[in-house]
Coordinates of C-alpha atoms in Angstrom, one line a residue:
X1 CA 251.7 91.2 -4.9
X2 CA 251.9 95.7 -5.2
X3 CA 248.6 97.2 -6.3
X4 CA 248.0 100.9 -6.8
X5 CA 245.8 100.9 -9.8
X6 CA 242.0 99.9 -8.4
X7 CA 242.8 101.7 -5.2
X8 CA 239.2 103.4 -5.4
X9 CA 236.1 101.0 -7.1
X10 CA 236.3 98.8 -4.7
X11 CA 236.9 100.9 -1.8
X12 CA 233.6 103.3 -3.0
X13 CA 231.8 100.3 -2.7
X14 CA 232.2 98.9 0.4
X15 CA 232.0 102.7 1.5
X16 CA 228.8 103.0 0.5
X17 CA 227.1 100.7 3.3
X18 CA 227.4 103.8 5.4
X19 CA 224.7 106.3 5.1
X20 CA 225.0 109.2 3.4
X21 CA 225.8 112.5 5.3
X22 CA 223.0 114.0 5.5
X23 CA 223.7 115.6 9.7
X24 CA 227.3 116.2 8.1
X25 CA 225.7 118.9 6.6
X26 CA 223.8 120.2 9.6
X27 CA 227.2 120.6 11.5
X28 CA 227.1 117.2 13.1
X29 CA 230.8 116.3 12.3
X30 CA 232.1 116.8 15.8
X31 CA 228.9 118.7 17.4
X32 CA 228.7 121.2 15.0
X33 CA 226.3 124.1 15.2
X34 CA 223.5 123.1 12.6
X35 CA 219.5 123.2 13.5
X36 CA 219.4 119.4 12.1
X37 CA 217.1 117.5 10.1
X38 CA 214.1 117.7 12.8
X39 CA 211.4 119.9 13.8
X40 CA 214.1 122.7 15.0
X41 CA 210.8 124.5 16.9
X42 CA 210.6 121.5 19.3
X43 CA 213.9 121.4 21.3
X44 CA 215.3 123.3 23.3
X45 CA 211.2 122.9 25.6
X46 CA 210.0 126.5 26.6
X47 CA 209.8 125.3 30.3
X48 CA 211.8 125.1 34.0
X49 CA 213.6 128.8 33.7
X50 CA 214.7 130.9 36.1
X51 CA 213.9 134.2 38.0
X52 CA 216.4 136.2 36.2
X53 CA 215.3 138.3 32.8
X54 CA 217.9 138.5 30.8
X55 CA 220.0 140.8 28.0
X56 CA 222.3 139.7 25.4
X57 CA 224.9 141.7 24.3
X58 CA 226.8 140.6 20.8
X59 CA 230.1 140.6 19.6
X60 CA 232.2 141.6 22.6
X61 CA 236.0 141.2 21.8
X62 CA 238.1 139.6 24.0
X63 CA 242.1 140.7 23.5
X64 CA 244.1 138.0 23.6
X65 CA 247.4 137.9 24.9
X66 CA 248.7 138.1 21.5
X67 CA 246.5 141.1 20.5
X68 CA 244.1 139.2 18.9
X69 CA 240.6 139.9 19.3
X70 CA 237.6 136.9 20.1
X71 CA 234.2 138.2 19.4
X72 CA 231.1 136.5 22.0
X73 CA 228.0 136.7 22.8
X74 CA 227.4 137.9 26.8
X75 CA 223.8 136.9 28.0
X76 CA 223.9 138.9 30.7
X77 CA 220.9 137.9 34.1
X78 CA 218.9 141.6 35.4
X79 CA 220.1 141.7 39.0
X80 CA 221.9 143.2 41.8
X81 CA 223.6 140.4 43.0
X82 CA 227.2 139.2 41.7
X83 CA 226.5 136.1 39.6
X84 CA 229.1 133.3 38.6
X85 CA 230.5 132.8 34.4
X86 CA 229.1 130.2 32.0
X87 CA 231.1 130.1 29.4
X88 CA 232.0 128.0 26.1
X89 CA 234.1 128.0 23.7
X90 CA 233.2 127.2 20.6
X91 CA 234.5 126.4 16.5
X92 CA 230.8 125.3 15.9
X93 CA 229.4 129.0 16.1
X94 CA 228.3 131.0 19.1
X95 CA 224.9 131.7 18.1
X96 CA 224.9 128.1 17.7
X97 CA 225.5 127.3 20.5
X98 CA 224.9 123.1 20.2
X99 CA 221.6 123.3 20.8
X100 CA 221.0 120.9 17.8
X101 CA 220.1 118.1 17.8
X102 CA 218.0 117.7 21.0
X103 CA 221.4 118.7 22.7
X104 CA 221.9 121.8 25.3
X105 CA 219.4 124.8 26.4
X106 CA 219.9 128.1 25.2
X107 CA 222.7 130.2 26.8
X108 CA 219.5 132.1 27.7
X109 CA 218.3 129.8 30.0
X110 CA 220.9 129.6 31.7
X111 CA 221.5 133.0 31.6
X112 CA 218.1 132.9 33.2
X113 CA 218.9 131.2 36.4
X114 CA 221.3 134.0 37.4
X115 CA 224.6 133.3 35.6
X116 CA 226.1 135.3 33.1
X117 CA 226.3 133.5 30.2
X118 CA 229.3 133.2 27.3
X119 CA 230.0 132.3 24.2
X120 CA 233.1 132.8 22.4
X121 CA 233.8 131.6 18.6
X122 CA 237.9 130.4 18.6
X123 CA 240.4 132.0 17.4
X124 CA 239.6 131.8 13.2
X125 CA 236.0 130.4 13.7
X126 CA 233.1 132.6 13.3
X127 CA 233.2 136.4 14.4
X128 CA 236.4 135.8 15.4
X129 CA 240.0 137.1 14.7
X130 CA 242.6 135.3 14.1
X131 CA 244.0 132.5 12.0
X132 CA 242.8 128.8 13.1
X133 CA 244.3 125.8 14.0
X134 CA 242.9 122.4 15.6
X135 CA 244.4 122.5 18.6
X136 CA 246.9 125.0 18.3
X137 CA 245.3 127.9 20.5
X138 CA 243.5 126.8 22.4
X139 CA 245.3 126.0 25.9
X140 CA 246.9 129.8 25.6
X141 CA 243.1 131.1 24.3
X142 CA 242.0 129.2 26.8
X143 CA 243.7 131.1 29.6
X144 CA 243.5 134.4 28.7
X145 CA 239.3 133.4 28.0
X146 CA 238.2 133.0 30.8
X147 CA 240.3 135.2 33.1
X148 CA 238.9 137.7 30.7
X149 CA 235.6 136.7 31.6
X150 CA 236.1 136.5 34.9
X151 CA 236.9 140.4 35.6
X152 CA 233.1 140.8 33.2
X153 CA 231.2 143.6 35.3
X154 CA 228.7 142.0 38.2
X155 CA 230.2 138.8 38.1
X156 CA 231.2 137.3 41.3
X157 CA 234.7 135.9 39.8
X158 CA 234.2 132.4 39.7
X159 CA 233.8 130.6 35.9
X160 CA 232.1 127.6 35.1
X161 CA 232.7 126.5 31.7
X162 CA 230.6 123.6 29.6
X163 CA 230.5 122.0 25.4
X164 CA 230.4 118.7 24.1
X165 CA 233.1 117.5 21.6
X166 CA 235.7 120.1 20.2
X167 CA 234.0 122.0 22.8
X168 CA 234.9 120.0 25.6
X169 CA 239.1 119.8 24.3
X170 CA 238.5 123.8 25.0
X171 CA 237.8 123.1 28.4
X172 CA 240.6 120.4 29.4
X173 CA 243.6 122.9 27.2
X174 CA 242.4 125.7 29.4
X175 CA 242.0 123.6 32.8
X176 CA 245.7 122.2 32.5
X177 CA 246.9 125.6 31.9
X178 CA 244.8 126.7 35.6
X179 CA 243.6 129.7 35.0
X180 CA 242.8 130.9 38.9
X181 CA 239.4 131.5 38.0
X182 CA 237.9 128.8 36.7
X183 CA 236.5 126.5 38.9
X184 CA 234.8 123.5 37.5
X185 CA 234.1 122.2 33.8
X186 CA 231.4 120.1 32.3
X187 CA 232.8 118.5 29.1
X188 CA 230.9 115.9 26.9
X189 CA 232.2 113.5 24.5
X190 CA 235.7 114.6 24.4
X191 CA 238.9 113.0 24.4
X192 CA 242.2 112.3 26.3
X193 CA 244.8 112.5 23.8
X194 CA 244.4 113.9 20.3
X195 CA 246.4 111.0 19.1
X196 CA 245.5 108.4 20.4
X197 CA 241.2 108.3 21.2
X198 CA 241.1 111.0 18.6
X199 CA 242.8 111.2 14.8
X200 CA 244.2 107.8 15.5
X201 CA 243.4 105.0 17.7
X202 CA 246.0 101.8 18.1
X203 CA 248.0 103.0 16.0
X204 CA 245.6 103.5 12.7
X205 CA 243.9 106.3 11.4
X206 CA 240.3 107.2 12.2
X207 CA 239.3 107.5 9.0
X208 CA 235.6 107.7 8.4
X209 CA 235.9 111.0 11.6
X210 CA 238.9 112.6 10.5
X211 CA 238.1 113.4 6.7
X212 CA 234.7 114.7 6.6
X213 CA 235.5 116.3 10.1
X214 CA 237.8 118.2 8.4
X215 CA 236.0 118.9 5.5
X216 CA 232.7 120.1 5.3
X217 CA 232.8 121.1 9.3
X218 CA 236.1 122.5 10.5
X219 CA 237.9 123.5 7.2
X220 CA 235.2 125.0 5.5
X221 CA 234.0 127.4 8.8
X222 CA 237.4 128.4 8.3
X223 CA 236.8 129.6 4.8
X224 CA 233.9 131.4 5.3
X225 CA 236.0 133.3 8.9
X226 CA 239.1 134.0 6.5
X227 CA 236.5 135.2 3.4
X228 CA 237.2 132.7 1.3
X229 CA 233.9 131.5 -0.2
X230 CA 234.7 129.3 -3.0
X231 CA 236.7 127.1 -1.3
X232 CA 233.7 127.2 1.9
X233 CA 231.4 126.3 -0.8
X234 CA 233.8 123.4 -2.2
X235 CA 234.1 121.4 0.9
X236 CA 230.8 121.6 1.6
X237 CA 230.4 120.0 -1.0
X238 CA 232.8 117.7 -0.5
X239 CA 231.8 117.0 2.8
X240 CA 228.2 116.1 1.6
X241 CA 229.8 113.5 -0.8
X242 CA 232.0 112.4 1.8
X243 CA 232.1 108.9 0.4
X244 CA 233.2 109.7 -2.8
X245 CA 237.1 110.7 -1.2
X246 CA 237.2 107.8 1.6
X247 CA 239.2 106.1 -0.5
X248 CA 241.0 107.5 -1.7
X249 CA 245.1 107.3 -1.1
X250 CA 247.4 108.9 -0.2
X251 CA 246.3 111.1 2.2
X252 CA 249.1 113.2 2.3
X253 CA 248.0 114.5 -1.1
X254 CA 244.4 114.1 -0.2
X255 CA 242.3 116.7 -2.7
X256 CA 239.3 118.3 -1.0
X257 CA 241.7 120.3 1.5
X258 CA 244.3 121.4 -1.0
X259 CA 247.6 120.0 -0.3
X260 CA 250.7 122.1 -0.2
X261 CA 248.5 125.4 0.5
X262 CA 248.9 126.3 3.3
X263 CA 246.4 128.7 4.6
X264 CA 243.6 125.4 4.1
X265 CA 243.9 122.7 6.0
X266 CA 247.9 122.3 7.0
X267 CA 246.7 120.8 10.5
X268 CA 245.0 118.3 8.5
X269 CA 248.4 116.9 6.6
X270 CA 250.3 117.5 10.3
X271 CA 247.5 115.4 11.2
X272 CA 248.8 112.0 9.0
X273 CA 252.6 113.1 8.8
X274 CA 252.7 112.8 12.7
X275 CA 250.6 109.4 12.4
X276 CA 252.9 107.8 15.5
X277 CA 252.5 109.7 19.3
X278 CA 255.1 112.4 19.3
X279 CA 256.0 115.4 20.4
X280 CA 253.5 117.2 17.9
X281 CA 250.7 115.6 20.1
X282 CA 252.2 115.5 22.9
X283 CA 252.0 119.2 23.9
X284 CA 248.3 119.2 24.1
X285 CA 247.9 115.6 25.6
X286 CA 245.6 115.8 28.7
X287 CA 246.5 112.4 29.7
X288 CA 250.0 113.5 30.6
X289 CA 248.8 116.1 32.7
X290 CA 246.0 115.5 35.0
X291 CA 248.0 117.3 38.2
X292 CA 247.7 120.3 36.4
X293 CA 243.8 120.0 36.8
X294 CA 242.5 121.8 40.0
X295 CA 239.2 122.0 39.2
X296 CA 236.0 119.2 39.6
X297 CA 234.9 117.5 36.1
X298 CA 231.3 116.6 35.4
X299 CA 231.8 114.6 32.5
X300 CA 229.4 113.1 30.3
X301 CA 230.0 110.1 27.3
X302 CA 228.4 107.8 25.7
X303 CA 228.2 104.2 24.7
X304 CA 228.8 105.1 21.1
X305 CA 230.6 107.8 21.2
X306 CA 233.8 108.5 19.1
X307 CA 235.6 109.7 22.3
X308 CA 234.1 107.1 24.8
X309 CA 237.5 105.6 26.3
X310 CA 238.8 108.9 26.5
X311 CA 236.4 110.2 28.6
X312 CA 235.9 107.7 30.7
X313 CA 239.8 107.9 31.4
X314 CA 239.5 111.6 31.8
X315 CA 237.6 110.8 34.9
X316 CA 239.7 107.6 36.5
X317 CA 243.2 109.8 35.6
X318 CA 241.7 112.6 37.5
X319 CA 240.2 110.3 40.4
X320 CA 244.1 109.4 40.6
X321 CA 245.8 112.0 39.8
X322 CA 243.7 115.2 40.0
X323 CA 246.1 118.5 40.9
X324 CA 243.9 119.2 44.1
X325 CA 242.3 117.1 46.9
X326 CA 239.1 119.4 45.6
X327 CA 239.8 117.7 42.1
X328 CA 240.3 114.3 42.9
X329 CA 236.9 114.1 45.5
X330 CA 235.0 116.5 42.6
X331 CA 234.6 113.7 39.7
X332 CA 231.3 112.4 38.3
X333 CA 231.0 110.6 35.1
X334 CA 227.7 109.7 33.3
X335 CA 227.5 107.6 31.0
X336 CA 224.6 106.8 28.5
X337 CA 223.3 105.4 25.8
X338 CA 223.9 107.8 23.4
X339 CA 226.4 108.4 20.4
X340 CA 228.0 111.5 19.4
X341 CA 224.5 113.5 18.9
X342 CA 222.0 111.2 19.6
X343 CA 221.5 111.5 23.5
X344 CA 217.9 110.3 23.7
X345 CA 215.0 112.2 23.3
X346 CA 211.6 111.3 21.0
X347 CA 212.2 112.8 18.3
X348 CA 216.1 114.2 17.2
X349 CA 216.1 111.4 14.7
X350 CA 219.7 111.3 14.2
X351 CA 220.0 107.4 16.7
X352 CA 219.9 103.5 15.3
X353 CA 217.1 101.7 16.4
X354 CA 218.8 99.9 18.6
X355 CA 219.7 102.7 21.0
X356 CA 216.0 104.9 20.9
X357 CA 214.9 101.4 22.6
X358 CA 215.9 102.7 25.4
X359 CA 213.0 104.8 25.9
X360 CA 212.6 108.4 27.9
X361 CA 215.3 106.6 30.6
X362 CA 218.1 106.9 28.3
X363 CA 217.6 110.3 27.6
X364 CA 220.5 112.6 28.8
X365 CA 219.8 114.4 32.3
X366 CA 222.6 116.9 30.8
X367 CA 221.4 120.3 31.6
X368 CA 219.2 119.9 34.6
X369 CA 222.6 117.9 36.2
X370 CA 225.0 121.0 34.7
X371 CA 223.3 123.3 36.3
X372 CA 222.8 121.3 39.7
X373 CA 226.6 121.1 38.9
X374 CA 227.3 124.9 38.4
X375 CA 225.3 125.9 41.5
X376 CA 226.9 123.9 43.6
X377 CA 230.7 125.3 42.4
X378 CA 229.9 128.2 41.8
X379 CA 226.6 129.4 44.2
X380 CA 227.6 127.3 46.6
X381 CA 223.9 125.5 46.7
X382 CA 224.5 122.3 48.8
X383 CA 222.4 119.3 46.5
X384 CA 224.5 116.4 46.7
X385 CA 225.1 116.4 43.5
X386 CA 228.8 115.5 44.1
X387 CA 230.6 115.2 46.8
X388 CA 232.7 112.0 46.0
X389 CA 233.7 110.6 42.7
X390 CA 230.8 108.3 41.7
X391 CA 229.7 107.1 37.8
X392 CA 226.7 106.5 36.8
X393 CA 226.3 104.0 34.0
X394 CA 223.2 103.3 31.9
X395 CA 223.0 99.0 31.9
X396 CA 221.6 98.6 28.0
X397 CA 219.6 95.8 28.1
X398 CA 218.0 96.1 31.1
X399 CA 217.6 99.8 30.7
X400 CA 218.1 101.0 34.4
X401 CA 220.5 103.5 35.5
X402 CA 223.2 102.2 38.1
X403 CA 225.4 104.4 40.6
X404 CA 229.4 103.4 41.4
X405 CA 232.6 105.0 43.2
X406 CA 235.3 103.8 40.3
X407 CA 236.0 102.5 37.4
X408 CA 236.6 99.9 36.1
X409 CA 233.8 99.1 38.3
X410 CA 234.9 97.9 42.6
X411 CA 233.0 94.8 42.3
X412 CA 234.6 94.4 38.9
X413 CA 234.8 90.1 38.6
X414 CA 237.7 89.5 35.2
X415 CA 236.5 86.7 33.4
X416 CA 238.9 85.4 30.7
X417 CA 236.9 83.1 27.9
X418 CA 240.1 81.7 25.6
X419 CA 239.3 80.9 21.8
X420 CA 238.6 77.6 20.3
X421 CA 237.6 75.8 17.5
X422 CA 237.4 76.6 13.9
X423 CA 236.1 80.5 14.1
X424 CA 236.3 81.1 10.2
X425 CA 233.4 79.2 7.4
X426 CA 233.9 75.6 6.5
X427 CA 231.0 73.1 5.4
X428 CA 229.9 72.7 8.8
X429 CA 229.5 76.3 8.8
X430 CA 231.5 78.2 12.2
X431 CA 232.1 76.2 15.1
X432 CA 234.9 78.9 16.7
X433 CA 233.9 79.2 20.4
X434 CA 234.7 81.1 23.6
X435 CA 235.1 79.2 26.5
X436 CA 236.5 79.5 30.3
X437 CA 238.8 77.1 30.0
X438 CA 242.4 77.3 28.9
X439 CA 243.1 75.2 25.7
X440 CA 245.4 72.5 26.6
X441 CA 245.5 70.2 23.8
X442 CA 246.9 71.4 19.9
X443 CA 244.5 73.4 18.3
X444 CA 244.8 74.2 14.2
X445 CA 245.3 78.0 13.9
X446 CA 242.3 79.8 11.9
X447 CA 243.4 81.4 8.7
X448 CA 241.8 84.3 6.3
X449 CA 243.4 86.9 3.3
X450 CA 243.2 90.2 4.0
X451 CA 242.6 92.6 1.5
X452 CA 242.8 96.1 1.2
X453 CA 241.4 97.3 -1.6
X454 CA 238.3 95.0 0.1
X455 CA 238.1 95.7 3.1
X456 CA 235.6 94.6 6.1
X457 CA 232.4 97.3 5.9
X458 CA 232.1 99.0 9.0
X459 CA 228.4 97.9 11.1
X460 CA 227.6 100.3 13.7
X461 CA 230.5 101.4 16.1
X462 CA 232.2 104.8 18.4
X463 CA 233.2 107.1 15.6
X464 CA 231.4 110.6 14.5
X465 CA 229.4 112.2 14.0
X466 CA 225.7 110.5 14.0
X467 CA 224.5 107.2 13.1
X468 CA 223.2 108.4 9.9
X469 CA 226.7 109.7 9.0
X470 CA 229.1 107.4 9.6
X471 CA 230.1 104.2 11.5
X472 CA 228.0 103.9 14.7
X473 CA 226.0 103.2 17.1
X474 CA 224.6 99.7 17.6
X475 CA 223.8 97.5 14.5
X476 CA 223.2 94.1 13.6
X477 CA 226.2 91.7 12.3
X478 CA 224.3 89.3 10.4
X479 CA 225.8 90.9 6.6
X480 CA 229.5 91.4 7.8
X481 CA 229.5 88.0 9.8
X482 CA 228.6 86.3 6.5
X483 CA 232.6 87.1 4.8
X484 CA 235.6 85.0 5.2
X485 CA 237.7 87.5 6.3
X486 CA 235.5 87.5 9.6
X487 CA 236.4 85.3 12.2
X488 CA 233.6 84.8 14.5
X489 CA 233.8 83.0 18.2
X490 CA 231.1 82.4 20.7
X491 CA 230.1 81.4 24.1
X492 CA 227.5 79.1 25.2
X493 CA 224.0 80.4 26.2
X494 CA 224.5 82.2 29.8
X495 CA 222.3 80.3 32.6
X496 CA 221.7 83.2 34.0
X497 CA 221.3 87.1 33.1
X498 CA 225.2 88.2 33.3
X499 CA 226.6 91.9 33.5
X500 CA 229.1 93.2 31.7
X501 CA 230.4 96.7 32.4
X502 CA 233.9 98.2 32.1
X503 CA 236.7 97.8 29.5
X504 CA 236.8 94.3 27.7
X505 CA 240.3 93.5 26.5
X506 CA 241.7 90.9 23.5
X507 CA 244.6 89.2 23.3
X508 CA 245.0 87.8 19.8
X509 CA 248.4 85.7 18.6
X510 CA 248.8 86.3 15.4
X511 CA 250.9 86.1 12.7
X512 CA 250.6 87.7 8.8
X513 CA 252.6 87.1 5.8
X514 CA 253.4 91.4 5.9
X515 CA 255.3 93.5 7.9
X516 CA 252.6 95.6 8.5
X517 CA 249.1 94.5 9.4
X518 CA 245.6 95.7 11.0
X519 CA 243.7 92.7 13.8
X520 CA 240.6 93.8 15.0
X521 CA 238.3 92.6 17.8
X522 CA 234.4 93.2 18.1
X523 CA 232.4 92.3 21.0
X524 CA 229.0 91.1 20.1
X525 CA 225.9 90.1 21.8
X526 CA 223.5 87.0 20.2
X527 CA 219.7 86.6 20.9
X528 CA 218.2 83.4 20.9
X529 CA 216.7 84.3 17.5
X530 CA 220.4 84.7 16.3
X531 CA 220.6 88.4 15.6
X532 CA 223.1 90.4 16.5
X533 CA 224.2 94.0 18.6
X534 CA 227.9 94.6 18.9
X535 CA 228.9 96.1 22.0
X536 CA 231.6 97.7 21.4
X537 CA 235.1 97.0 19.4
X538 CA 239.0 98.0 19.5
X539 CA 242.1 97.6 16.6
X540 CA 245.6 97.3 16.9
X541 CA 248.4 98.1 14.0
X542 CA 250.4 95.6 14.1
X543 CA 254.2 97.6 13.9
X544 CA 252.4 100.2 17.3
X545 CA 252.4 96.8 19.5
X546 CA 254.5 97.8 22.1
X547 CA 254.7 101.3 21.6
X548 CA 252.6 104.5 20.1
X549 CA 255.2 106.7 20.0
X550 CA 258.4 104.4 18.6
X551 CA 256.1 101.7 16.2
X552 CA 258.6 98.9 14.8
X553 CA 257.4 96.2 11.8
X554 CA 257.2 92.8 12.2
X555 CA 259.4 89.6 10.6
X556 CA 256.6 88.1 8.2
X557 CA 255.2 84.3 9.5
X558 CA 255.7 85.1 12.4
X559 CA 253.4 85.1 15.7
X560 CA 253.0 88.1 18.1
X561 CA 250.8 88.6 21.0
X562 CA 248.6 91.4 20.4
X563 CA 246.6 93.6 22.7
X564 CA 243.1 95.1 21.9
X565 CA 241.6 97.5 23.8
X566 CA 237.8 96.9 23.2
X567 CA 236.3 100.3 24.0
X568 CA 233.8 100.2 27.2
X569 CA 229.9 98.7 27.1
X570 CA 227.8 98.4 30.1
X571 CA 225.0 95.4 28.7
X572 CA 222.8 92.7 30.6
X573 CA 223.7 89.9 28.6
X574 CA 219.9 87.4 29.1
X575 CA 220.2 83.7 30.6
X576 CA 219.6 82.2 26.8
X577 CA 221.9 85.0 25.1
X578 CA 225.7 84.4 23.4
X579 CA 228.2 86.7 23.5
X580 CA 230.2 86.4 20.9
X581 CA 234.1 88.7 19.3
X582 CA 234.7 89.1 15.7
X583 CA 238.2 88.6 15.0
X584 CA 239.5 90.5 11.2
X585 CA 241.7 93.0 9.9
X586 CA 239.5 96.4 8.8
X587 CA 236.5 98.4 9.5
X588 CA 236.1 100.7 7.1
X589 CA 235.3 103.3 6.9
X590 CA 235.5 103.8 10.8
X591 CA 239.4 103.5 10.6
X592 CA 242.0 103.5 7.1
X593 CA 243.0 100.3 6.1
X594 CA 246.3 99.1 6.6
X595 CA 247.9 98.9 3.5
X596 CA 250.1 95.6 4.2
X597 CA 253.1 97.0 2.8
X598 CA 255.1 98.5 6.2
X599 CA 255.5 101.8 3.7
X600 CA 255.3 105.0 5.8
X601 CA 251.6 106.4 6.9
X602 CA 249.8 108.4 4.2
X603 CA 252.5 109.0 1.7
X604 CA 251.4 106.6 -1.3
X605 CA 248.7 104.0 -2.8
X606 CA 250.7 100.8 -2.9
X607 CA 248.6 97.9 -1.7
X608 CA 249.6 93.7 -0.9
X609 CA 247.2 91.0 0.0
X610 CA 248.5 89.7 3.7
X611 CA 248.1 86.0 4.3
X612 CA 246.5 85.7 8.8
X613 CA 246.7 83.4 11.0
X614 CA 245.2 83.5 14.4
X615 CA 246.4 80.8 16.7
X616 CA 244.4 79.7 20.0
X617 CA 246.0 76.5 21.3
X618 CA 248.4 76.0 24.6
X619 CA 251.4 77.7 23.6
X620 CA 248.7 81.2 22.4
X621 CA 245.9 81.2 24.4
X622 CA 244.2 84.2 22.2
X623 CA 241.7 85.1 25.3
X624 CA 238.7 87.6 25.5
X625 CA 238.9 89.4 29.1
X626 CA 235.5 90.4 30.3
X627 CA 234.4 92.7 33.4
X628 CA 232.1 90.6 34.6
X629 CA 229.4 92.4 37.7
X630 CA 227.8 90.5 40.5
X631 CA 224.2 90.9 40.8
X632 CA 223.4 93.1 42.5
X633 CA 221.7 96.1 42.7
X634 CA 219.2 96.6 40.2
X635 CA 219.4 100.1 39.0
X636 CA 216.2 102.4 39.2
X637 CA 214.9 103.0 36.0
X638 CA 216.0 107.2 36.8
X639 CA 218.7 109.1 36.6
X640 CA 219.9 109.5 40.6
X641 CA 220.6 113.5 40.3
X642 CA 221.6 113.4 43.8
X643 CA 224.1 111.5 45.5

């Protein structure tokens, strides 16, 4: 039954569960340049400066190969020695330099350690000339900017790069172009592919991140750059009121970004029209080009970050297939209890209480470790920050740092838990179970109705760009689990402390009455008192079950085997706690609700209700595969700077 007339009302009501976009106004959409709501004077700390005095030059031009001039601020240490270059290429304002909220030290601080620091506005943003196009120019501009920076007076010719989110993407996009003077990169909170794990996930559009970010941040700042103050103000206002727009369909006619106007945001409508992983996306893919990256990489990621899966994939992909022996050996991955902007640090005011409970042990060591990393690779110091691949990870639940030599962890015991019982609400409550014993007898499947106009509200997760402005972080799941379209399956209480660290896979046998639909899975820890904490989640669009490049419809009523990648986690499930998986078909606004029609994505407003069937019998063994880590090293409360 097709219903387009009442699309907004009920979705807008559900969207109200998401907090207002206060942090997006501070430039938080994907790591922007605002000051945040906290006291700006409390960060960065004044201590830890180096021995070099620093001069600053503003708006230093670098001419790209097509004649466009990009502007940078250059922080030059006062020394007679030739020094390395540290380069940031940002779309969030070179003056901001991603310092707030509670993130990087200032460029001047790094320069005081006798580095020549360059912070450059990318094309069409800030003070730089040219036309902005997300992803479009950062391969060639990245190459040219690295080589320009390496030739600045007083340098030793070695260039390292740093920055978070899209400022991590500018590093990878430069690195795949192999500029000769690029020596190392330090990307944080960034992806491996700009279709899968950035704009889409499992074929589903990442609505709650993409639309607010496109409006208030990159769309508005690009308008400022080209002198269109009216559009800039409108986009900033719409971004602040983003819950008003999350229910709008069709996405190809999304009003705030001016459909049909080739000036305002044509890249957004390209993202919608290219709803498969086609050549449009492959031209920028990092995961397809690890062999072109010949430099060591220090990766930072958070357990609830929007780009976590891509960050760990970049590490593992470079270890296996990096373009030089030095690159393959020089990989380090740091995984902490952070969301996209919440990097610990008391007073930052942007993380959920559950993450804040990690305390000072969970503060990001990014500034100190990055400086030591640059000292090693750009100055040749033997400080033991690198030498072989290493993963440093924060074990939530224990609040301890641990280390391993590979990802996934080498001693992982992949343990299968099968779904059984009744996952939905019955007269006796919910009795859905997770068991290590495979089903042997026939079992009745579980059923629910999925209505795209009444989607399951997001309760935490891995999105962007801060717990106060998106469905991000660990949140109690009580309200979500009361819904009739959310099935739950739970283990018995754990008999001993059990570490779960690594990627999680859900194999789901399911049928739908629709020609296309979504299935979601969420991993949850359950305390003895019944309180819950989401560890991570995943989604698959049915048409993308076999391929992100070539989707195909399903036959209504026919069971299919779906593989859902629940993004990685690390959590100590203490004795007496339980593990649960939630199964449903929506997670709004983290993902755009599937309309269940099979129509081309984003082109119309039609929807229909889908009757979903979840199987868990001997012929259709739906199961959760968990990465269990044997008991051993308890880890340390202190981050291991050296290895």
